[in-house]
Amino acid sequence: MSLYQGKEPHRPSTGREDTDEVRRLSINPFYGEADPVSAMNSAPPKHRLPDGPMPPATAYQLVHDELMLDGNARLNLATFVTTWMEPQADVLMSECRDKNMIDKDEYPRTAELEQRCVTMLADLWHAPDPAKAVGCSTTGSSEACMLAGMALKRRWARRNADRYPATARPNLVMGINVQVCWEKFCDFWEVEMRQVPMEGDRFHLDPAAAAELCDENTIGVVAVLGSTFDGSYEPVADLCAALDALQERTGLDIPVHVDGASGAMIAPFLDEDLVWDFRLPRVASINTSGHKYGLVYPGVGWALWRSSEALPDELVFRVNYLGGEMPTFALNFSRPGAQVVAQYYTFLRLGRDGYRAVQQTARDIATGLARKIDEFGDFRLLTRGDELPVFAFTTADHVTAFDVFDVSRRLRERGWLVPAYTFPKNREDLAVLRVVCRNGFSADLAELLLADLERLLPELRRQDAPLSRDKAAATAFHH
């Protein structure tokens, strides 16, 4: 979650009287109840608790009006997060939002639905024995990645008890394109982050380069099934083969964690022949975001381990909570059961064929949209949306009048949130736009986006040069 610092209420330099007048004028008399002048005569303070209560309809309207300044989630092509669910899912979530997910003794059916989801995912990801796979729900992929990293570190510490912590410092190998949660994990749990940089037109991890970074202190290698930078899959099977070869040469047995925040809910339905999951013996754990291509509102994620051997038992707490013993492995404790119930609903509602249809539609829209953007001639595609339904593109070499930041800014004027950002180390020279196609982003909306882009291009072409701006501060890049 974001970290905020409290701030003093803004007070105009002309004095308190003006501030009181602004508060008086900030409240619409119609917000009162039967008599519009009897209920309130000024807006409540914004940075301290009001002195007294107000009618619920008034509180609602004040909050509602301020939130109108947020962007339209359905037009947010930066986010991977689900922005539409069926009304029946809304009802179920409303019925379950007061259930504490952690209290499995009091809400045993909610706990049962969580376990069913884990088993369904274990089966979907080809666990050797889905009934023996271990897993849990989380608040999202970030927590799931933290748990997977903790398990990797603890397994390594067990094997190196004679050296750790006295003389050995653990490290974790990954591509530089990983989500920021991995940087947080390494910082919070004191693990050295070893990153494979981008090179040329390779925008994610290289298996051979990853294997070269491994040594006796490596707790694991992270492979990303669906990079947020460009939507491409990392070659998990090739990575495992490189680590197999490393083990043959050196004896080092390095496990792999697959960060499938998005791709783990795409590949099983659209790329069934792609081997990336528990079919590879070296893959110890997998995470995904139920609230991304799992098609559930935020926030829910899932972390699964191949078997109980992959998750050290000492990390699992057994808590006597509200009358029953409860095993738990989580960074969070109390949280609502609504999202887990919504995930089970979606699994039940769609099944394999339904998920395949939804994800194929998203991919078809992505590839079609990428092709039409390419046809404008002003842009160069980096990816085409044929892995994740996500593609990245930059301006063509001959374009000098505008850049991707200009395009992002002008599209925002039309309500579209299309992020522009620069790539990391070794490709800082490359700035791109990225489009995420999700369920709910229809072909009609794609046509509207194209029409707005086509309408803006003549104006952008007439510019003398890209508008001056601090590109380092302008990313609108959301995971």
mmCIF file of N, CA and C in Angstrom, residues 149-223:
data_model
loop_
_atom_site.group_PDB
_atom_site.id
_atom_site.type_symbol
_atom_site.label_atom_id
_atom_site.label_comp_id
_atom_site.label_asym_id
_atom_site.label_seq_id
_atom_site.Cartn_x
_atom_site.Cartn_y
_atom_site.Cartn_z
ATOM 1 N N GLY A 149 9.435 -16.095 -1.795
ATOM 2 C CA GLY A 149 10.828 -15.760 -1.528
ATOM 3 C C GLY A 149 11.269 -16.205 -0.149
ATOM 4 N N MET A 150 10.381 -16.062 0.847
ATOM 5 C CA MET A 150 10.712 -16.524 2.191
ATOM 6 C C MET A 150 10.964 -18.021 2.211
ATOM 7 N N ALA A 151 10.138 -18.769 1.477
ATOM 8 C CA ALA A 151 10.317 -20.220 1.430
ATOM 9 C C ALA A 151 11.642 -20.583 0.763
ATOM 10 N N LEU A 152 11.983 -19.883 -0.317
ATOM 11 C CA LEU A 152 13.269 -20.138 -0.981
ATOM 12 C C LEU A 152 14.427 -19.863 -0.032
ATOM 13 N N LYS A 153 14.358 -18.748 0.686
ATOM 14 C CA LYS A 153 15.456 -18.403 1.589
ATOM 15 C C LYS A 153 15.570 -19.405 2.730
ATOM 16 N N ARG A 154 14.436 -19.814 3.283
ATOM 17 C CA ARG A 154 14.490 -20.747 4.412
ATOM 18 C C ARG A 154 15.025 -22.113 3.976
ATOM 19 N N ARG A 155 14.649 -22.574 2.778
ATOM 20 C CA ARG A 155 15.176 -23.846 2.279
ATOM 21 C C ARG A 155 16.682 -23.757 2.072
ATOM 22 N N TRP A 156 17.145 -22.634 1.538
ATOM 23 C CA TRP A 156 18.588 -22.442 1.345
ATOM 24 C C TRP A 156 19.299 -22.382 2.706
ATOM 25 N N ALA A 157 18.708 -21.685 3.673
ATOM 26 C CA ALA A 157 19.327 -21.569 4.991
ATOM 27 C C ALA A 157 19.456 -22.930 5.656
ATOM 28 N N ARG A 158 18.458 -23.778 5.466
ATOM 29 C CA ARG A 158 18.547 -25.145 6.006
ATOM 30 C C ARG A 158 19.759 -25.878 5.437
ATOM 31 N N ARG A 159 19.933 -25.757 4.109
ATOM 32 C CA ARG A 159 21.021 -26.483 3.452
ATOM 33 C C ARG A 159 22.387 -25.903 3.815
ATOM 34 N N ASN A 160 22.400 -24.657 4.259
ATOM 35 C CA ASN A 160 23.666 -23.985 4.539
ATOM 36 C C ASN A 160 23.752 -23.545 5.993
ATOM 37 N N ALA A 161 23.217 -24.376 6.869
ATOM 38 C CA ALA A 161 23.177 -24.023 8.290
ATOM 39 C C ALA A 161 24.573 -23.820 8.870
ATOM 40 N N ASP A 162 25.570 -24.453 8.302
ATOM 41 C CA ASP A 162 26.927 -24.324 8.824
ATOM 42 C C ASP A 162 27.576 -23.003 8.419
ATOM 43 N N ARG A 163 27.011 -22.325 7.420
ATOM 44 C CA ARG A 163 27.615 -21.076 6.931
ATOM 45 C C ARG A 163 26.741 -19.849 7.155
ATOM 46 N N TYR A 164 25.444 -20.050 7.265
ATOM 47 C CA TYR A 164 24.539 -18.913 7.368
ATOM 48 C C TYR A 164 24.015 -18.803 8.792
ATOM 49 N N PRO A 165 24.013 -17.603 9.363
ATOM 50 C CA PRO A 165 24.295 -16.303 8.737
ATOM 51 C C PRO A 165 25.735 -15.819 8.887
ATOM 52 N N ALA A 166 26.602 -16.613 9.469
ATOM 53 C CA ALA A 166 27.933 -16.100 9.814
ATOM 54 C C ALA A 166 28.745 -15.667 8.598
ATOM 55 N N THR A 167 28.830 -16.486 7.569
ATOM 56 C CA THR A 167 29.749 -16.184 6.464
ATOM 57 C C THR A 167 29.077 -16.129 5.108
ATOM 58 N N ALA A 168 27.796 -16.436 5.010
ATOM 59 C CA ALA A 168 27.132 -16.508 3.711
ATOM 60 C C ALA A 168 26.003 -15.492 3.625
ATOM 61 N N ARG A 169 25.935 -14.796 2.510
ATOM 62 C CA ARG A 169 24.828 -13.877 2.261
ATOM 63 C C ARG A 169 24.018 -14.400 1.086
ATOM 64 N N PRO A 170 22.729 -14.676 1.286
ATOM 65 C CA PRO A 170 21.921 -15.252 0.208
ATOM 66 C C PRO A 170 21.690 -14.248 -0.916
ATOM 67 N N ASN A 171 21.503 -14.767 -2.125
ATOM 68 C CA ASN A 171 21.161 -13.912 -3.260
ATOM 69 C C ASN A 171 20.025 -14.549 -4.055
ATOM 70 N N LEU A 172 19.329 -13.722 -4.812
ATOM 71 C CA LEU A 172 18.221 -14.160 -5.647
ATOM 72 C C LEU A 172 18.433 -13.577 -7.036
ATOM 73 N N VAL A 173 18.331 -14.432 -8.064
ATOM 74 C CA VAL A 173 18.613 -14.032 -9.444
ATOM 75 C C VAL A 173 17.293 -13.812 -10.177
ATOM 76 N N MET A 174 17.256 -12.745 -10.997
ATOM 77 C CA MET A 174 16.037 -12.408 -11.738
ATOM 78 C C MET A 174 16.395 -11.447 -12.863
ATOM 79 N N GLY A 175 15.480 -11.227 -13.783
ATOM 80 C CA GLY A 175 15.665 -10.205 -14.796
ATOM 81 C C GLY A 175 15.399 -8.830 -14.217
ATOM 82 N N ILE A 176 15.938 -7.823 -14.871
ATOM 83 C CA ILE A 176 15.754 -6.458 -14.383
ATOM 84 C C ILE A 176 14.325 -5.979 -14.594
ATOM 85 N N ASN A 177 13.551 -6.743 -15.335
ATOM 86 C CA ASN A 177 12.172 -6.376 -15.656
ATOM 87 C C ASN A 177 11.163 -6.830 -14.615
ATOM 88 N N VAL A 178 11.611 -7.407 -13.495
ATOM 89 C CA VAL A 178 10.663 -7.922 -12.510
ATOM 90 C C VAL A 178 9.856 -6.803 -11.876
ATOM 91 N N GLN A 179 8.706 -7.180 -11.314
ATOM 92 C CA GLN A 179 7.862 -6.225 -10.605
ATOM 93 C C GLN A 179 8.570 -5.761 -9.335
ATOM 94 N N VAL A 180 8.242 -4.571 -8.868
ATOM 95 C CA VAL A 180 8.959 -3.949 -7.760
ATOM 96 C C VAL A 180 8.852 -4.750 -6.463
ATOM 97 N N CYS A 181 7.868 -5.652 -6.364
ATOM 98 C CA CYS A 181 7.734 -6.441 -5.129
ATOM 99 C C CYS A 181 8.982 -7.277 -4.869
ATOM 100 N N TRP A 182 9.692 -7.681 -5.928
ATOM 101 C CA TRP A 182 10.905 -8.487 -5.727
ATOM 102 C C TRP A 182 12.032 -7.636 -5.147
ATOM 103 N N GLU A 183 12.094 -6.392 -5.544
ATOM 104 C CA GLU A 183 13.064 -5.493 -4.939
ATOM 105 C C GLU A 183 12.737 -5.289 -3.458
ATOM 106 N N LYS A 184 11.450 -5.162 -3.160
ATOM 107 C CA LYS A 184 11.038 -5.042 -1.762
ATOM 108 C C LYS A 184 11.422 -6.281 -0.969
ATOM 109 N N PHE A 185 11.161 -7.467 -1.554
ATOM 110 C CA PHE A 185 11.498 -8.696 -0.843
ATOM 111 C C PHE A 185 12.982 -8.720 -0.492
ATOM 112 N N CYS A 186 13.827 -8.440 -1.468
ATOM 113 C CA CYS A 186 15.269 -8.517 -1.231
ATOM 114 C C CYS A 186 15.717 -7.498 -0.189
ATOM 115 N N ASP A 187 15.092 -6.342 -0.197
ATOM 116 C CA ASP A 187 15.443 -5.316 0.777
ATOM 117 C C ASP A 187 14.946 -5.692 2.168
ATOM 118 N N PHE A 188 13.698 -6.115 2.261
ATOM 119 C CA PHE A 188 13.112 -6.428 3.569
ATOM 120 C C PHE A 188 13.759 -7.647 4.208
ATOM 121 N N TRP A 189 14.086 -8.659 3.406
ATOM 122 C CA TRP A 189 14.596 -9.918 3.960
ATOM 123 C C TRP A 189 16.100 -10.092 3.757
ATOM 124 N N GLU A 190 16.782 -8.993 3.445
ATOM 125 C CA GLU A 190 18.248 -8.967 3.386
ATOM 126 C C GLU A 190 18.795 -10.053 2.463
ATOM 127 N N VAL A 191 18.340 -9.977 1.225
ATOM 128 C CA VAL A 191 18.810 -10.885 0.177
ATOM 129 C C VAL A 191 19.412 -10.033 -0.930
ATOM 130 N N GLU A 192 20.587 -10.420 -1.408
ATOM 131 C CA GLU A 192 21.211 -9.692 -2.512
ATOM 132 C C GLU A 192 20.418 -9.930 -3.796
ATOM 133 N N MET A 193 20.052 -8.852 -4.464
ATOM 134 C CA MET A 193 19.334 -8.951 -5.729
ATOM 135 C C MET A 193 20.345 -8.957 -6.874
ATOM 136 N N ARG A 194 20.330 -10.034 -7.654
ATOM 137 C CA ARG A 194 21.189 -10.131 -8.825
ATOM 138 C C ARG A 194 20.312 -10.119 -10.066
ATOM 139 N N GLN A 195 20.480 -9.091 -10.890
ATOM 140 C CA GLN A 195 19.573 -8.882 -12.004
ATOM 141 C C GLN A 195 20.284 -9.016 -13.355
ATOM 142 N N VAL A 196 19.606 -9.686 -14.259
ATOM 143 C CA VAL A 196 20.074 -9.786 -15.638
ATOM 144 C C VAL A 196 19.557 -8.566 -16.387
ATOM 145 N N PRO A 197 20.452 -7.737 -16.942
ATOM 146 C CA PRO A 197 19.980 -6.528 -17.623
ATOM 147 C C PRO A 197 19.366 -6.836 -18.984
ATOM 148 N N MET A 198 18.627 -5.880 -19.512
ATOM 149 C CA MET A 198 18.134 -5.977 -20.888
ATOM 150 C C MET A 198 19.301 -5.743 -21.853
ATOM 151 N N GLU A 199 19.219 -6.354 -23.016
ATOM 152 C CA GLU A 199 20.225 -6.151 -24.047
ATOM 153 C C GLU A 199 19.537 -6.130 -25.405
ATOM 154 N N GLY A 200 19.775 -5.071 -26.183
ATOM 155 C CA GLY A 200 19.237 -5.002 -27.533
ATOM 156 C C GLY A 200 17.727 -5.146 -27.544
ATOM 157 N N ASP A 201 17.239 -6.125 -28.309
ATOM 158 C CA ASP A 201 15.799 -6.371 -28.399
ATOM 159 C C ASP A 201 15.328 -7.453 -27.434
ATOM 160 N N ARG A 202 16.192 -7.848 -26.487
ATOM 161 C CA ARG A 202 15.776 -8.787 -25.436
ATOM 162 C C ARG A 202 15.406 -7.958 -24.217
ATOM 163 N N PHE A 203 14.119 -8.007 -23.878
ATOM 164 C CA PHE A 203 13.614 -7.140 -22.824
ATOM 165 C C PHE A 203 13.318 -7.906 -21.534
ATOM 166 N N HIS A 204 13.781 -9.140 -21.429
ATOM 167 C CA HIS A 204 13.593 -9.896 -20.196
ATOM 168 C C HIS A 204 14.789 -10.817 -19.960
ATOM 169 N N LEU A 205 14.647 -11.696 -19.012
ATOM 170 C CA LEU A 205 15.746 -12.537 -18.540
ATOM 171 C C LEU A 205 16.296 -13.445 -19.639
ATOM 172 N N ASP A 206 17.618 -13.568 -19.668
ATOM 173 C CA ASP A 206 18.304 -14.520 -20.551
ATOM 174 C C ASP A 206 18.733 -15.721 -19.714
ATOM 175 N N PRO A 207 18.325 -16.958 -20.082
ATOM 176 C CA PRO A 207 18.618 -18.124 -19.241
ATOM 177 C C PRO A 207 20.102 -18.333 -18.960
ATOM 178 N N ALA A 208 20.936 -18.221 -19.983
ATOM 179 C CA ALA A 208 22.367 -18.443 -19.776
ATOM 180 C C ALA A 208 22.959 -17.390 -18.848
ATOM 181 N N ALA A 209 22.559 -16.129 -19.037
ATOM 182 C CA ALA A 209 23.064 -15.067 -18.171
ATOM 183 C C ALA A 209 22.605 -15.256 -16.734
ATOM 184 N N ALA A 210 21.375 -15.742 -16.554
ATOM 185 C CA ALA A 210 20.870 -15.998 -15.197
ATOM 186 C C ALA A 210 21.686 -17.094 -14.521
ATOM 187 N N ALA A 211 21.964 -18.171 -15.264
ATOM 188 C CA ALA A 211 22.733 -19.276 -14.685
ATOM 189 C C ALA A 211 24.132 -18.817 -14.283
ATOM 190 N N GLU A 212 24.721 -17.893 -15.063
ATOM 191 C CA GLU A 212 26.070 -17.404 -14.746
ATOM 192 C C GLU A 212 26.097 -16.613 -13.442
ATOM 193 N N LEU A 213 24.974 -16.019 -13.063
ATOM 194 C CA LEU A 213 24.921 -15.242 -11.826
ATOM 195 C C LEU A 213 24.721 -16.102 -10.586
ATOM 196 N N CYS A 214 24.434 -17.386 -10.771
ATOM 197 C CA CYS A 214 24.159 -18.276 -9.635
ATOM 198 C C CYS A 214 25.446 -18.791 -9.001
ATOM 199 N N ASP A 215 25.405 -18.951 -7.700
ATOM 200 C CA ASP A 215 26.515 -19.568 -6.976
ATOM 201 C C ASP A 215 25.957 -20.326 -5.780
ATOM 202 N N GLU A 216 26.819 -20.718 -4.859
ATOM 203 C CA GLU A 216 26.380 -21.538 -3.729
ATOM 204 C C GLU A 216 25.459 -20.778 -2.781
ATOM 205 N N ASN A 217 25.383 -19.447 -2.921
ATOM 206 C CA ASN A 217 24.513 -18.643 -2.060
ATOM 207 C C ASN A 217 23.208 -18.241 -2.737
ATOM 208 N N THR A 218 22.938 -18.783 -3.911
ATOM 209 C CA THR A 218 21.715 -18.435 -4.632
ATOM 210 C C THR A 218 20.543 -19.236 -4.084
ATOM 211 N N ILE A 219 19.510 -18.540 -3.615
ATOM 212 C CA ILE A 219 18.344 -19.230 -3.053
ATOM 213 C C ILE A 219 17.377 -19.669 -4.142
ATOM 214 N N GLY A 220 17.448 -19.028 -5.320
ATOM 215 C CA GLY A 220 16.556 -19.394 -6.409
ATOM 216 C C GLY A 220 16.668 -18.399 -7.546
ATOM 217 N N VAL A 221 15.965 -18.715 -8.626
ATOM 218 C CA VAL A 221 15.867 -17.818 -9.779
ATOM 219 C C VAL A 221 14.382 -17.550 -10.024
ATOM 220 N N VAL A 222 14.046 -16.294 -10.254
ATOM 221 C CA VAL A 222 12.668 -15.896 -10.534
ATOM 222 C C VAL A 222 12.491 -15.767 -12.040
ATOM 223 N N ALA A 223 11.501 -16.459 -12.572
ATOM 224 C CA ALA A 223 11.116 -16.309 -13.976
ATOM 225 C C ALA A 223 9.738 -15.661 -14.019
#
